[in-house]
């Protein structure tokens, strides 16, 4: 496994190439709580995703500012529904999804009468969002993303895994995400401080991957003319409730236009056994029936 890059008392994050194995990424996550994967995203693909969401960035109808987000920043919620490119080419990144399956998937064995059965619940998307951080934006408070799932720490198991692709260079000066390495191992009484954090500085196409139990937060954009763009996706176990309701955030017609693997990631598959079925069917099969009950085919939900 790749050794920590922290020297002395200065916190830092490990940087690895996109060719790193899922097992090595997972080992680093379990040790440090986060890492940077260089050149994981294709800049051409990221530019296409940016073009798809730019009208949303320019739309001032929705104001998501408040305690959580600075007024100089903008967010695009429901990103997987507003950017087909993000949904089909970034969120589905093979390395990220393999790590998510290893970390968040769960297999259990139970008895049905005399028959022993084994079921595996696969992860689902819990949230997708674009972060557009403008000049003067103040630093976000350090926080854990697994708060939605009422996780107590140190966590017995993780309930969230995030990834952010850099759409622009992300530097300390323009608000790079602050991450506290090792904080996923802390209990709930320990308070994080900025002195324990380090900026996750990224080139365009690099990605930050981190655990939901790791303290982090957007940095302060101290520039007068630089904007920082991050495209983010988050996964959670199939048996957990999603942070963002994907069934309302993404129009049904958009969901139907996506390939099966994306539909499944967005929640249109059961959490085996039985979690989230419709008419004793997989939600994805129910979608394909398009409301025609004569095409309903109840299946094995274990």
Tab-separated table of C-alpha atoms in Angstrom, residues 12-18 25-26 28-29 32-42 90 95-97 160-171 176-180 198-212 214 216-217 229-235:
chain	number	residue	atom	x	y	z
A	12	UNK	CA	-1.584	16.156	3.595
A	13	UNK	CA	-3.410	13.747	1.304
A	14	UNK	CA	-1.903	10.880	-0.658
A	15	UNK	CA	-1.928	11.361	-4.442
A	16	UNK	CA	-2.171	8.277	-6.661
A	17	UNK	CA	-2.447	7.683	-10.427
A	18	UNK	CA	-5.720	6.633	-12.046
A	25	UNK	CA	-7.552	2.985	-2.951
A	26	UNK	CA	-9.748	1.325	-0.340
A	28	UNK	CA	-5.713	4.300	1.764
A	29	UNK	CA	-9.277	5.445	2.453
A	32	UNK	CA	-6.422	8.243	5.883
A	33	UNK	CA	-10.105	8.932	5.191
A	34	UNK	CA	-9.469	10.425	1.751
A	35	UNK	CA	-7.078	10.641	-1.188
A	36	UNK	CA	-6.555	12.329	-4.550
A	37	UNK	CA	-6.633	10.303	-7.768
A	38	UNK	CA	-4.816	12.160	-10.508
A	39	UNK	CA	-6.255	12.351	-14.033
A	40	UNK	CA	-9.234	10.144	-13.189
A	41	UNK	CA	-11.611	12.225	-15.310
A	42	UNK	CA	-11.217	13.132	-18.983
A	90	UNK	CA	-18.241	10.406	-14.573
A	95	UNK	CA	-12.547	2.716	-10.132
A	96	UNK	CA	-14.932	4.762	-7.996
A	97	UNK	CA	-17.761	2.276	-8.403
A	160	UNK	CA	-21.243	7.422	2.473
A	161	UNK	CA	-18.498	7.685	-0.144
A	162	UNK	CA	-17.947	10.887	-2.096
A	163	UNK	CA	-16.068	11.823	-5.240
A	164	UNK	CA	-15.433	15.277	-6.698
A	165	UNK	CA	-13.988	15.805	-10.165
A	166	UNK	CA	-12.198	19.100	-10.707
A	167	UNK	CA	-13.688	21.109	-13.573
A	168	UNK	CA	-11.117	23.853	-13.028
A	169	UNK	CA	-7.812	23.922	-11.170
A	170	UNK	CA	-8.660	23.796	-7.468
A	171	UNK	CA	-6.144	25.607	-5.276
A	176	UNK	CA	-9.914	23.996	-2.588
A	177	UNK	CA	-11.792	21.596	-0.328
A	178	UNK	CA	-10.276	21.364	3.142
A	179	UNK	CA	-9.902	17.762	4.349
A	180	UNK	CA	-8.844	16.502	7.783
A	198	UNK	CA	-5.186	20.431	4.322
A	199	UNK	CA	-6.427	21.743	0.955
A	200	UNK	CA	-7.217	19.056	-1.630
A	201	UNK	CA	-5.512	20.819	-4.518
A	202	UNK	CA	-6.548	19.408	-7.882
A	203	UNK	CA	-5.736	19.871	-11.522
A	204	UNK	CA	-8.618	19.714	-13.971
A	205	UNK	CA	-9.576	16.033	-14.253
A	206	UNK	CA	-8.182	15.044	-10.852
A	207	UNK	CA	-10.621	13.653	-8.297
A	208	UNK	CA	-10.918	13.734	-4.529
A	209	UNK	CA	-12.408	10.567	-3.011
A	210	UNK	CA	-13.295	10.601	0.679
A	211	UNK	CA	-15.326	8.815	3.328
A	212	UNK	CA	-18.550	10.183	4.749
A	214	UNK	CA	-14.076	12.322	7.221
A	216	UNK	CA	-14.028	18.356	5.246
A	217	UNK	CA	-15.461	21.597	3.877
A	229	UNK	CA	-15.816	24.106	-10.270
A	230	UNK	CA	-16.246	20.654	-8.743
A	231	UNK	CA	-18.623	17.954	-10.014
A	232	UNK	CA	-19.607	15.662	-7.165
A	233	UNK	CA	-21.298	12.329	-6.674
A	234	UNK	CA	-21.994	10.413	-3.484
A	235	UNK	CA	-22.860	6.757	-2.885
